[in-house]
Structures are given as C-alpha cells and as structure tokens.
XYZ file of C-alpha atoms in Angstrom:
701
model
C 0.000 0.000 0.000
C 1.510 3.290 -1.120
C 1.540 6.370 1.056
C -0.991 8.902 -0.201
C -0.003 12.478 0.685
C -3.650 13.461 0.613
C -4.435 11.111 3.487
C -1.187 10.629 5.342
C -2.506 11.059 8.878
C -0.539 7.977 9.841
C 2.727 9.754 9.183
C 4.444 10.809 12.379
C 5.539 14.187 11.089
C 5.010 15.383 7.549
C 7.630 17.665 6.086
C 6.576 21.159 5.242
C 7.052 23.010 1.995
C 10.077 25.172 2.525
C 11.219 28.415 0.965
C 14.769 26.981 1.026
C 17.260 29.133 -0.839
C 14.838 32.044 -1.099
C 14.555 32.198 2.688
C 18.304 31.909 3.168
C 19.054 34.639 0.649
C 16.398 36.855 2.203
C 18.132 36.326 5.540
C 21.425 37.239 3.931
C 20.061 40.499 2.564
C 18.131 41.386 5.696
C 19.393 43.930 8.163
C 22.435 42.772 10.121
C 20.810 43.910 13.351
C 17.459 42.190 12.888
C 15.498 42.286 16.138
C 15.069 38.539 16.652
C 18.721 37.799 15.933
C 19.971 40.665 18.107
C 17.883 39.453 21.052
C 19.305 35.948 20.766
C 22.845 37.299 20.359
C 22.590 39.523 23.446
C 21.591 36.573 25.618
C 24.395 34.468 24.191
C 26.883 37.294 24.817
C 26.365 37.039 28.559
C 26.520 33.226 28.482
C 29.905 33.422 26.782
C 31.396 35.325 29.739
C 32.253 31.904 31.149
C 36.080 31.951 31.466
C 36.294 28.475 29.911
C 34.647 29.849 26.767
C 36.603 33.110 26.804
C 39.932 31.274 27.100
C 39.555 30.217 23.449
C 40.143 33.859 22.520
C 43.352 34.968 24.313
C 42.930 38.663 23.504
C 39.428 38.930 24.914
C 40.239 36.593 27.810
C 42.934 39.038 28.976
C 40.400 41.850 28.563
C 37.899 39.975 30.729
C 40.529 39.303 33.400
C 41.326 43.015 33.404
C 37.630 43.837 33.739
C 37.269 41.479 36.710
C 40.379 42.928 38.385
C 39.167 46.499 37.840
C 35.758 45.588 39.245
C 37.290 44.135 42.428
C 39.519 47.164 42.929
C 36.608 49.535 42.359
C 34.517 47.670 44.945
C 37.434 47.778 47.402
C 38.011 51.500 46.834
C 34.312 52.173 47.271
C 34.290 50.333 50.609
C 37.359 52.179 51.875
C 36.564 55.570 50.365
C 39.829 55.654 48.396
C 40.607 56.309 44.734
C 38.713 57.997 41.939
C 35.464 56.064 42.006
C 33.882 57.761 38.997
C 36.981 57.198 36.872
C 37.365 53.576 38.027
C 33.683 52.872 37.471
C 33.847 54.356 33.969
C 36.869 52.176 33.130
C 35.288 48.957 34.400
C 32.021 49.727 32.571
C 33.845 50.238 29.257
C 35.962 47.117 29.805
C 32.895 44.947 30.311
C 31.231 46.532 27.276
C 34.346 45.692 25.223
C 34.086 42.037 26.225
C 30.329 41.931 25.618
C 30.646 43.625 22.228
C 33.190 40.980 21.225
C 30.862 38.187 22.350
C 27.974 39.907 20.598
C 29.819 39.953 17.266
C 30.448 36.203 17.396
C 26.971 35.453 18.758
C 25.290 37.491 16.022
C 27.230 35.633 13.330
C 26.224 32.320 14.931
C 22.601 33.431 15.234
C 22.469 34.258 11.530
C 23.912 30.866 10.682
C 21.415 29.100 12.934
C 18.543 31.062 11.414
C 19.598 29.997 7.939
C 20.041 26.402 9.093
C 16.411 26.269 10.245
C 15.189 25.816 6.668
C 17.586 22.893 6.256
C 16.598 21.363 9.594
C 12.976 21.013 8.615
C 13.881 18.914 5.574
C 15.067 16.037 7.737
C 11.939 15.522 9.806
C 10.417 12.089 10.013
C 7.841 10.700 7.569
C 6.468 7.354 6.411
C 8.607 5.399 3.926
C 7.592 2.477 1.674
C 10.469 0.053 2.167
C 10.941 -2.643 -0.465
C 12.230 -6.025 0.730
C 11.952 -9.388 -0.989
C 9.475 -7.938 -3.460
C 7.150 -6.707 -0.698
C 6.466 -3.098 0.301
C 6.000 -2.276 3.975
C 5.522 1.097 5.633
C 8.176 2.142 8.149
C 9.239 5.371 9.788
C 11.969 7.120 7.828
C 14.088 7.249 11.006
C 14.243 3.445 10.899
C 15.767 3.301 7.425
C 19.293 1.957 7.182
C 22.011 2.275 4.576
C 21.242 -0.027 1.650
C 17.446 -0.099 2.129
C 15.318 0.242 -1.019
C 12.369 2.630 -0.865
C 9.535 3.019 -3.374
C 8.511 6.634 -3.974
C 5.510 7.457 -6.175
C 3.911 10.651 -7.461
C 3.247 13.176 -4.694
C 5.333 11.355 -2.099
C 8.363 12.640 -0.250
C 11.741 10.991 -0.621
C 12.422 9.805 2.939
C 16.210 10.016 2.991
C 19.428 10.707 1.117
C 20.105 8.163 -1.582
C 20.428 7.322 -5.253
C 17.790 6.301 -7.769
C 18.203 2.549 -8.215
C 15.321 2.092 -10.645
C 13.208 4.350 -12.841
C 13.181 8.014 -13.766
C 11.071 10.801 -12.293
C 10.648 14.541 -12.028
C 11.553 15.746 -8.533
C 10.605 19.000 -6.840
C 13.738 20.087 -4.941
C 12.472 23.523 -3.933
C 12.592 22.458 -0.282
C 16.363 22.337 -0.615
C 17.298 24.656 -3.452
C 14.408 27.121 -3.490
C 14.102 26.682 -7.264
C 10.559 26.012 -8.445
C 11.500 24.173 -11.654
C 11.486 20.377 -11.163
C 14.521 18.322 -12.135
C 14.976 14.868 -13.645
C 16.477 12.159 -11.463
C 17.171 8.781 -13.057
C 18.949 5.528 -12.369
C 22.299 4.638 -13.836
C 23.642 8.105 -14.564
C 25.301 11.058 -12.925
C 21.911 12.576 -12.079
C 20.874 9.832 -9.701
C 21.383 11.582 -6.363
C 18.312 12.537 -4.332
C 17.951 14.288 -0.982
C 15.499 13.512 1.769
C 12.628 15.967 1.961
C 12.225 16.483 -1.778
C 9.020 15.429 -3.536
C 8.433 13.204 -6.572
C 5.967 14.920 -8.932
C 5.895 12.391 -11.775
C 6.355 8.651 -12.310
C 7.702 6.191 -9.768
C 11.251 5.497 -8.631
C 13.034 3.108 -6.318
C 15.598 4.868 -4.126
C 18.536 3.145 -2.471
C 19.244 4.805 0.885
C 22.955 5.616 1.070
C 23.148 7.235 4.519
C 21.480 6.064 7.712
C 19.066 8.367 9.529
C 20.669 10.989 11.741
C 23.977 10.822 9.905
C 23.013 12.257 6.553
C 25.111 14.793 4.749
C 22.481 17.402 5.584
C 22.698 16.576 9.303
C 26.443 17.121 9.287
C 26.130 20.338 7.331
C 23.533 21.740 9.724
C 25.924 21.139 12.624
C 28.660 22.993 10.752
C 26.403 25.887 9.806
C 25.286 26.291 13.404
C 28.905 26.405 14.513
C 28.476 23.371 16.760
C 31.417 21.501 15.234
C 33.172 24.355 13.473
C 36.925 24.379 13.935
C 39.227 27.277 13.242
C 40.991 27.252 9.897
C 44.816 27.084 9.722
C 45.032 30.783 8.820
C 42.657 31.658 11.635
C 44.706 29.579 14.086
C 47.916 31.233 12.904
C 46.408 34.688 13.383
C 45.095 33.674 16.820
C 48.596 32.582 17.863
C 50.027 35.861 16.547
C 47.460 37.874 18.480
C 48.201 35.845 21.600
C 51.913 36.600 21.179
C 51.246 40.319 20.805
C 49.000 40.246 23.861
C 51.697 38.565 25.919
C 54.290 41.076 24.745
C 52.114 44.068 25.608
C 51.232 42.451 28.946
C 54.944 42.395 29.792
C 55.369 45.979 28.578
C 52.443 47.177 30.686
C 53.787 45.317 33.707
C 57.045 47.262 33.522
C 55.246 50.617 33.456
C 54.277 50.413 37.135
C 57.880 50.464 38.451
C 58.806 53.059 35.802
C 55.944 55.234 37.029
C 57.089 54.852 40.648
C 60.573 55.911 39.587
C 59.181 59.136 38.119
C 56.920 59.654 41.114
C 53.727 58.712 39.296
C 51.350 56.299 40.996
C 49.738 54.419 38.110
C 46.533 52.769 39.288
C 45.583 49.241 38.253
C 42.506 50.458 36.277
C 44.791 52.812 34.329
C 47.274 50.039 33.565
C 44.447 47.709 32.527
C 43.007 50.428 30.277
C 46.426 50.919 28.707
C 46.842 47.175 28.132
C 43.414 46.795 26.515
C 44.121 49.728 24.214
C 47.540 48.346 23.253
C 46.543 44.778 22.426
C 44.714 44.125 19.094
C 41.240 43.907 20.598
C 39.441 44.948 17.398
C 40.492 41.979 15.273
C 40.509 39.726 18.346
C 36.850 40.561 18.911
C 35.811 40.072 15.278
C 37.975 37.123 14.211
C 35.470 34.359 14.975
C 32.597 36.365 13.500
C 34.497 36.724 10.206
C 34.976 32.958 9.910
C 31.381 32.150 10.823
C 30.080 34.764 8.396
C 32.129 33.188 5.590
C 30.314 29.884 5.988
C 27.059 31.800 6.281
C 27.691 33.506 2.928
C 28.485 30.144 1.352
C 25.170 28.762 2.605
C 23.380 31.837 1.285
C 24.800 30.913 -2.115
C 23.301 27.440 -1.558
C 26.669 25.796 -1.028
C 27.237 23.459 1.900
C 30.883 23.445 2.981
C 32.165 20.571 5.089
C 34.510 22.937 6.929
C 35.433 26.572 7.262
C 38.823 25.600 5.844
C 37.193 24.762 2.515
C 35.593 28.211 2.232
C 38.823 29.958 3.159
C 40.953 27.796 0.864
C 38.713 28.731 -2.053
C 40.161 32.230 -1.836
C 43.668 30.926 -2.588
C 42.792 28.755 -5.599
C 45.091 29.075 -8.628
C 43.507 26.700 -11.168
C 39.858 25.869 -11.949
C 38.849 22.701 -13.782
C 35.469 23.164 -15.456
C 33.513 20.695 -17.562
C 32.686 22.030 -20.999
C 29.130 20.744 -21.320
C 26.715 22.564 -19.031
C 29.394 24.898 -17.690
C 31.082 26.597 -20.601
C 28.469 25.592 -23.154
C 24.713 25.465 -22.686
C 24.750 21.693 -22.378
C 22.155 19.512 -24.023
C 23.973 19.562 -27.355
C 21.546 19.296 -30.242
C 21.882 17.265 -33.426
C 21.754 19.752 -36.309
C 22.626 17.666 -39.374
C 23.590 14.250 -40.729
C 26.660 14.096 -42.997
C 26.771 10.799 -44.954
C 29.912 9.304 -46.472
C 30.205 8.807 -50.202
C 27.906 6.031 -51.372
C 25.625 6.324 -48.335
C 22.175 7.847 -48.587
C 21.325 10.548 -46.079
C 18.057 8.808 -45.165
C 19.927 5.562 -44.400
C 22.313 7.431 -42.093
C 19.357 9.133 -40.383
C 17.584 5.794 -39.868
C 20.625 4.015 -38.374
C 21.459 7.050 -36.241
C 17.925 6.922 -34.845
C 18.085 3.169 -34.208
C 21.404 3.519 -32.368
C 19.843 6.231 -30.176
C 16.681 4.438 -29.013
C 18.326 3.418 -25.753
C 20.115 6.750 -25.309
C 18.253 8.865 -22.751
C 20.684 11.763 -22.909
C 19.510 15.085 -24.405
C 21.896 14.496 -27.312
C 20.385 11.090 -28.006
C 16.852 12.446 -27.898
C 17.825 15.283 -30.257
C 19.088 12.705 -32.788
C 15.683 10.997 -32.646
C 13.944 14.331 -33.175
C 16.140 15.285 -36.123
C 15.682 11.837 -37.673
C 11.885 12.020 -37.348
C 11.890 15.437 -39.022
C 13.879 14.059 -41.961
C 12.246 10.625 -42.363
C 8.698 11.507 -41.389
C 6.466 8.440 -41.691
C 9.492 6.320 -42.698
C 11.098 6.800 -39.274
C 11.906 3.411 -37.675
C 10.085 2.120 -34.624
C 11.977 1.126 -31.511
C 13.001 -2.535 -31.946
C 11.889 -5.102 -29.405
C 14.367 -7.307 -27.588
C 17.415 -5.151 -28.358
C 20.265 -4.839 -25.856
C 21.133 -1.226 -25.032
C 24.822 -0.338 -24.985
C 25.113 2.628 -22.659
C 27.698 5.348 -23.120
C 30.673 5.265 -20.750
C 33.665 7.550 -20.284
C 35.968 4.635 -21.089
C 34.427 3.416 -24.375
C 32.804 6.698 -25.499
C 30.351 4.601 -27.492
C 26.646 3.810 -27.242
C 24.151 1.960 -29.364
C 22.041 -1.208 -29.719
C 22.675 -4.906 -30.268
C 19.658 -6.085 -32.271
C 18.168 -9.598 -32.071
C 19.040 -10.191 -35.749
C 22.759 -9.787 -34.959
C 23.207 -6.220 -36.179
C 25.388 -4.037 -33.951
C 24.689 -0.315 -34.205
C 27.095 2.142 -32.658
C 27.649 5.875 -32.463
C 30.389 7.754 -30.654
C 33.546 9.814 -30.958
C 35.598 9.420 -34.111
C 38.589 7.668 -32.578
C 36.408 5.390 -30.418
C 34.354 4.232 -33.439
C 37.480 3.759 -35.540
C 39.025 1.581 -32.819
C 35.789 -0.383 -32.564
C 35.728 -1.049 -36.334
C 39.410 -1.994 -36.500
C 38.980 -4.388 -33.547
C 36.101 -6.011 -35.457
C 38.303 -6.455 -38.533
C 36.851 -3.599 -40.581
C 38.488 -0.730 -42.436
C 38.117 3.019 -42.035
C 37.008 5.083 -45.063
C 39.641 7.678 -45.936
C 37.162 10.550 -46.049
C 35.841 9.932 -42.515
C 38.648 11.728 -40.701
C 38.330 14.714 -43.030
C 34.610 15.088 -42.245
C 35.275 14.680 -38.507
C 37.965 17.361 -38.631
C 35.767 19.799 -40.563
C 32.960 19.440 -38.005
C 35.383 19.745 -35.092
C 37.031 22.882 -36.488
C 33.640 24.559 -36.470
C 33.498 23.989 -32.716
C 30.853 21.290 -33.060
C 30.947 17.708 -31.841
C 31.087 14.917 -34.446
C 29.497 11.548 -33.671
C 30.373 8.751 -36.072
C 27.613 6.240 -36.859
C 28.338 2.643 -37.854
C 26.257 -0.417 -38.727
C 28.489 -3.311 -37.772
C 31.853 -2.611 -39.410
C 30.323 -0.357 -42.070
C 30.760 3.346 -41.360
C 27.816 5.442 -42.553
C 28.626 9.011 -41.665
C 28.697 11.699 -39.007
C 26.079 13.345 -36.793
C 26.857 17.009 -36.143
C 26.108 18.154 -32.573
C 26.064 21.889 -31.961
C 27.537 23.453 -28.830
C 26.453 26.944 -27.782
C 28.548 29.018 -25.386
C 26.720 30.244 -22.325
C 25.910 33.967 -22.490
C 28.540 36.042 -20.732
C 30.881 33.095 -20.091
C 33.779 34.838 -21.862
C 33.406 37.878 -19.606
C 33.327 35.644 -16.547
C 36.575 33.979 -17.584
C 38.115 37.407 -18.138
C 37.028 38.276 -14.598
C 38.667 35.112 -13.269
C 41.921 35.899 -15.031
C 41.900 39.353 -13.448
C 41.723 37.481 -10.127
C 44.896 35.602 -11.094
C 43.195 32.259 -11.798
C 43.778 29.828 -14.671
C 40.687 28.205 -16.173
C 41.052 24.721 -17.645
C 38.260 23.180 -19.721
C 37.699 19.437 -19.391
C 35.831 17.659 -22.181
C 35.431 14.290 -23.825
C 35.472 15.950 -27.236
C 38.275 15.390 -29.718
C 41.187 17.861 -29.628
C 39.971 19.875 -32.640
C 36.513 20.526 -31.175
C 37.977 21.151 -27.734
C 40.512 23.591 -29.153
C 37.866 25.591 -31.010
C 35.549 25.817 -27.981
C 38.552 26.787 -25.847
C 39.435 29.553 -28.318
C 35.871 30.879 -28.444
C 35.362 30.844 -24.681
C 38.804 32.158 -23.767
C 39.936 29.439 -21.341
C 43.649 29.153 -20.581
C 44.006 25.433 -21.264
C 41.931 22.359 -22.039
C 41.963 18.580 -21.621
C 40.433 16.818 -24.637
C 39.081 13.265 -24.738
C 39.330 13.350 -20.960
C 38.915 10.180 -18.941
C 38.627 10.118 -15.118
C 42.316 9.272 -14.742
C 43.233 12.220 -16.983
C 41.527 14.654 -14.617
C 43.256 13.093 -11.633
C 46.648 13.223 -13.320
C 46.196 16.872 -14.335
C 45.260 17.875 -10.774
C 48.295 16.096 -9.358
C 50.555 17.747 -11.915
C 49.232 21.198 -11.011
C 49.617 20.528 -7.295
C 53.191 19.333 -7.754
C 53.856 22.722 -9.364
C 52.679 24.413 -6.172
C 49.206 25.388 -7.404
C 45.899 24.955 -5.587
C 43.216 23.353 -7.744
C 39.407 23.462 -7.637
C 37.025 21.358 -9.678
C 33.354 20.489 -9.845
C 31.877 17.077 -10.618
C 28.759 14.994 -10.230
C 29.564 11.415 -11.198
C 31.146 8.481 -9.419
C 33.966 8.670 -11.948
C 34.643 12.233 -10.737
C 35.105 11.102 -7.123
C 38.895 10.462 -7.287
C 39.546 13.892 -8.817
C 37.165 15.613 -6.369
C 38.999 14.000 -3.463
C 42.398 14.965 -4.891
C 41.474 18.583 -5.650
C 42.101 21.179 -2.959
C 38.496 22.313 -3.437
C 36.122 19.638 -4.723
C 32.566 20.830 -5.311
C 30.042 18.051 -5.863
C 26.657 18.699 -7.408
C 23.699 17.855 -5.217
C 22.154 16.015 -8.176
C 25.209 13.797 -8.485
C 26.074 10.456 -6.972
C 26.683 9.871 -3.287
C 30.294 8.941 -4.062
C 30.885 12.385 -5.568
C 29.263 14.158 -2.611
C 31.347 12.217 -0.109
C 34.568 12.833 -2.042
C 34.154 16.616 -2.345
C 34.506 19.106 0.478
C 31.575 21.204 -0.741
C 28.163 20.398 -2.176
C 26.271 22.784 -4.444
C 22.561 22.388 -3.716
C 21.689 24.136 -6.989
C 23.811 21.739 -9.068
C 24.966 24.761 -11.045
C 28.265 24.035 -12.827
C 29.241 27.723 -12.794
C 28.830 27.978 -8.998
C 32.549 27.298 -8.635
C 33.203 30.864 -9.747
C 30.959 32.254 -6.998
C 32.630 29.998 -4.416
C 36.047 31.388 -5.349
C 34.758 34.931 -4.867
C 33.272 34.054 -1.460
C 36.631 32.615 -0.376
C 38.534 35.663 -1.580
C 36.050 37.944 0.168
C 36.637 36.055 3.426
C 40.406 36.478 3.156
C 40.052 40.145 2.185
C 37.735 40.833 5.117
C 40.090 39.266 7.620
C 43.081 41.085 6.146
C 41.279 44.428 6.010
C 40.079 44.313 9.610
C 43.473 43.089 10.828
C 45.082 46.059 9.075
C 42.520 48.426 10.595
C 42.994 46.950 14.069
C 46.754 47.393 14.017
C 46.510 50.845 12.442
C 44.046 52.249 14.963
C 46.331 51.149 17.807
C 48.768 53.828 16.623
C 46.293 56.588 17.412
C 45.605 55.090 20.828
C 49.339 55.105 21.629
C 49.470 58.842 20.918
C 46.470 59.346 23.197
C 47.481 57.292 26.229
C 51.288 57.289 26.529
C 51.718 61.117 26.686
C 48.737 61.362 29.052
C 50.208 58.875 31.532
C 53.619 60.547 31.881
C 52.815 64.141 31.033
C 53.233 65.430 34.577
C 56.573 63.698 35.187
C 58.015 64.288 31.726
C 56.749 67.645 30.413
C 58.620 67.060 27.198
C 56.009 64.459 26.231
C 53.558 67.333 25.770
C 54.728 67.614 22.171
C 53.331 64.111 21.520
C 49.878 65.191 22.656
C 49.091 66.173 19.079
C 45.361 65.669 19.655
C 45.327 68.228 22.460
C 43.485 65.936 24.867
C 42.212 67.699 27.995
C 43.486 65.613 30.909
C 45.296 62.309 31.450
C 42.078 60.690 32.729
C 40.065 62.010 29.805
C 42.703 60.815 27.313
C 42.835 57.296 28.745
C 39.072 56.969 29.003
C 38.524 58.415 25.499
C 40.893 55.861 23.961
C 39.235 53.058 25.924
C 35.716 54.121 24.901
C 36.717 54.373 21.246
C 38.348 50.944 21.536
C 35.010 49.542 22.698
C 32.566 51.250 20.336
C 34.601 50.532 17.183
C 33.825 46.809 17.596
C 30.017 46.987 17.032
C 30.602 49.577 14.305
C 32.700 47.040 12.370
C 30.290 44.118 12.851
C 28.439 44.785 9.539
C 31.751 44.621 7.647
C 32.789 41.443 9.467
C 29.490 39.693 8.687
C 28.745 40.976 5.193
C 32.378 41.076 4.170
C 34.487 43.620 2.390
C 33.207 44.292 -1.131
C 35.223 42.112 -3.476
C 36.570 43.476 -6.740
C 38.571 41.310 -9.152
C 41.870 43.180 -8.957
C 45.413 41.888 -8.908
C 47.185 41.130 -5.628
C 49.247 44.333 -5.820
C 46.178 46.517 -6.400
C 44.272 44.784 -3.594
C 47.149 45.319 -1.171
C 47.431 48.978 -2.146
C 43.688 49.579 -1.682
C 43.708 47.680 1.597
C 46.532 49.797 3.014
C 44.969 53.011 1.746
C 41.429 52.417 3.009
C 41.951 50.315 6.140
C 45.555 51.272 6.937
C 45.467 55.042 6.525
C 41.787 55.090 7.491
C 42.599 53.001 10.549
C 44.960 55.732 11.705
C 42.835 58.788 10.894
C 39.456 57.549 12.177
C 40.662 56.905 15.768
C 42.329 60.331 15.941
C 39.012 61.971 15.100
C 36.975 59.595 17.264
C 39.165 59.877 20.366
C 39.270 63.683 20.102
C 35.467 63.853 19.808
C 34.976 61.609 22.848
C 37.539 63.652 24.804
C 35.589 66.843 24.057
C 32.347 65.239 25.278
C 33.998 63.972 28.473
C 35.499 67.390 29.132
C 32.049 68.953 28.949
C 30.847 66.690 31.778
C 33.476 68.178 34.120
C 34.258 64.821 35.740
C 37.482 64.121 33.830
C-alpha cells in the first residue's frame, strides 16, 4: 500500500514546503541587526562570559581578566573611600562593554547561521517510507531506514532520505532544498541519480537506495557545521590567533614594567589605568571580530546554496590558482543538439538518419533524444520504430560509445571518431579515408562529431552543436583578473575542444578526458605548487574531487561524488565554482582588512594614552599630545571608549564582508593599506578627540 499524501494522517511528522534558498538569501540580505537575531545574540553574549569559553580567545580573555580585576579594585576602593570612584567605574564599565561587544559579534554571526540552518533542519523531519524487501512493500518510519534499504517513492510522495535512484526516472521538486521552483529529472544509472530527503516526486515512480542512515546524513552534518556546533578554526585563523596571543603577551609584559617606571618618576599608576592601557595596546578589534568573520564566511556560502564541510574549505577557495570546469553545461549550454547528418560517399542521407535513430533508441541523454527528433523530421512516416528485444549499450567515459545490439545480430554504434574507428578496426573492418576529413571539418567549427556505424560499415557523421553560455567569456576574463587559470575538461576530440577553448577564452583544455586524466592533471598542477578546484557529479569524478584542494560536488550527483568533495552545491549549477572562489577571496580580504585596521588604529591610541600617563613627570612628552586631549584621565578613558565602540561599528563589515573586486594582488594590497591602513589611523584620531571633548564637557574628567 503506497503512502498517499492526501491522506497521510498515519505519518508521524510530515515535512513542510520550505522556501529553502529564497529564505536563506532573504536572511542574507536582511538587516544585520534584525530584532530577533539581536535578542538571541545579546543573551548568548552574557553566556559566553564563562572563562572556559573566553579562554579560546586569548585577547578577549585578557580583557575579561582586566575587567574582573578592575571591578574588584573599584569595589574595594568604594568600601574604603579611596581612589577615583567615577573614573574607576567608567573604566570597568567600558571594559565589560568591550568584552560583551566581542561576544555579541560572534553570537550574532552564529545566530544568523542558525537562522539559515532552520530551513535545512525542517527537511530532515520524520515521515512514512515504503520500504521494499523481498518484493514486498512495507511502511516504516523514515528514522528506521538503514544504509542499503530500497524505498519506493511514487507521485506526490516525499523521498524519505538521502540516496540514489536505483530504478526508474522521475521529475523531482527540490524547492525544499534549493528554493528553485522548476522540477529536475532524477534517473537511475547516470550522474543525475542523487536525491535528498525531503524532496518530492511529482511524476512517475522510482526506487531509491538509501545511502546514509538516519541521523547521519550529509544534511545533518552540514547543519551542525552551519550552526557552529562543530566548526573548527581554519589554519590561517589559528595562525592569526597565535600571533594575536603573542602580541598580547608582549604588551602584557610591557604594561607590567610601566608600574615600576611610574614609581621611579613619582607617578602612581593605578591598576585600572594600567588595565586600560593594556586593553588599548593589544589588538582587541580583530581579536573581537575574528570568529565572526569565519562564521560569516560559511554563512555567505550557505546563502549561495553551497554546503561546505569545513570553514577551511571556504577559506581555501580564496587561494585557488587553477579551476577545472567541464565544458558541457558549464562553458556551453549543455544539451547539445543534433543539427545535421553528414553521410559518407555512397551512403544515402536517409539511411544514415535511420541508423542514427536506431542507435539512439536506448540513449536517454539530451543528445540522443535530439538525434531521434532530427531523424523524425527528416524521415517523417518512414522513421523506424523502436526494436523489441534489443540490448542497449550505454555510453561510458571509457568506451565513449553507445548503441544497440539487435536480435538479428546487427550491432549499431555511435560515438567519438577515434572510439568508433578503434571499434571497427577491432572487429576487422576498415576506415574510409574521407571519414577523418569530415570529422575534422565538423570539429574545427566547434561542433561535436558523432560517427555512426552499422556493424563494421561506417555510414557518416552526426553534427552536434555546442552553444557558449551567455557572458561566459566575460566571466573567464574576470577570473583571469583574479589571477586564476581556467582549464576546460571535455570528452570531445582535440579539434573541437581547441575551437571551444578559443571561443570561450579558457587558458588550457583537456580533450578526450577520462577520469584518470583529470586526476593526473590535478596532481601535476599541485606538484607545481598550485591549488586546484574542480566540480563534478559522477562516481567517476570522485577520485579527482577528493584529490582537488576544493572539490565541489553537485547535489544532483552520486553519493560517491558528494562524499569525495569538500563542498556540495545544492543548486547543481556548474558555474557555482566561480561564486565559491569569490566568497573565499572575500573572506580572506575581510580578515586582512580588519586586521590592518585593528593594528593601524592602535597607533592613534598610543598617541592618546602614553603622553597622558607621563605628562606630569616628563613635560617634554607634551609635544606628543598632538590631539590636544584635555586631561590624562580624559585621554585614557577616550581611547578606551573608542576601543570599545569601534567593535560593534565594524560588525556589519565582518558579517557581510568587504566588497570584493577582481583586482590583482598588488592593487588589492594597495587599496587595503589606503582604506583600512590610513583610514585606521585617521578615524581613531578623530573619534578619540570627539569623545575627549564630550567627556570634558561633563566636568568629571
């Protein structure tokens, strides 16, 4: 008994129709400080004050320790009536705000990721599945399905788990995952066999083989990563964290020596003042925003409908040197269409059309169906009917042939020129001299020639037209401006591949590519010190996806491809690799820009605090008070307040990222130093002076 969605009250929990990508992209474009997210982030900010949590961020941990110490001293001074209570209270208040602002930045980034993960979470809820065992169908809960189980899914039913189509072909509505309303074809035996739990079959009937047990699906693991539950820092992030910890330790030692120096000059430096100096000296700005930048990078990848297995994968995408892109569906429109039949001398065009049609009856590819359409247009009522009892020879990357073995002993084949020639020679036949000339002429036009043969008799060539995707040449020009090499991978012969490469503007190409050719090319590039990214969808792509530094598997592809890659594109868009590279570069640029700004704005704080602390003992330091700050207390507090408020002001940049422009490394460095280096010096000077003026008006400092 099949599960009817109209009357599925027996289902434990029915999945809901989800806005998917649309919802996630709306969340991406929504205000950074959305009320619901801000409320959740504020609560999390206080929870993160736990020293065990804070210890993961050395810079902010030292700041918290300083805040605690200042609080204790302020309480002691208040109980004994000693010290400047207003000044001490102002310092401790700003110190705690600095810590909370840092926690808020990370919490807000996490909250945005969790909000976007909600749409993914709902796709893995439980439903009723029709499990097929020993020819019998029984209804079970989808949570009880195990790897290897076969499930029957009919029209209107939900696919209960991740798997591959083992039998049949159907149209599937994947809007719950991708947000795209157009249904897609999923069929057994090809590279479009992968299905995801929570999507709905809208035509025909398929049998799905479950490839991942419940609770351990790819989607489950990705949700955990998106939420930050199992996110680990990337190598670059760890290196920067260690550097910041080293700087913090160095400035801690420097600050510790100031107390005896102050005593020597007759200046009694209070602990709150020393703590304020330390917090202003250490790189608190980047220390506060570092985690938020990494979390936001994964968030932006998810907004682009890409699930990354780690933050490292997103970051590494920004350093890629070489892109391997399939020609069909990426560089060209895909779905090549048969445009003409070219018979050899002595062969009638109608005979070639008829045999080409017969060899394509078992070919379910768009190219095969276009041959049938072209043949029907030419032959009309004389078009052959599909023969009964024929054995279908499916196309493979190794043979590059397909066709039919008929019951009467005829063997019909079509395929690439060299593959058909090898087939005929192996059968004891001979190759007509004019065949290669026709193949070359078609290939030089940038079209794909398919040679048709009846047994060992070659009949002619089918011309398949490739059409470049609109704007693809401009996109490749953009990639080159980013310093990337684009390599086209195709099964076409070298002449066709060369012409398409010339038209599209790629840097290199691999013709007549087999799976081992891709793998060998990637290894060769990596041995030359280059980082390589590629996209694939088939099981035969799995070795290359695993070898590549960035392997992006299409969601529509096989489970082997998805497990081998370190990213999965839910849209199954072959050009998504370009967007992934830009997201990675934006992540690196954002981290570099804010690190530059953090270090630069420390310079202004040095000019504010150091002269103020020793002005009375060393009058000559007055010349360094270029900002003309009113009093030592006002100068110290102004620098500390600016140090705190700059963190929430930079949160939008940390989360949305620095605007990426495809410029060379030298131009990017120059712009970075100009905007965030020079700007990082000038902005604090103006900000600290403005705060000092406001504090002076109060009369307390």
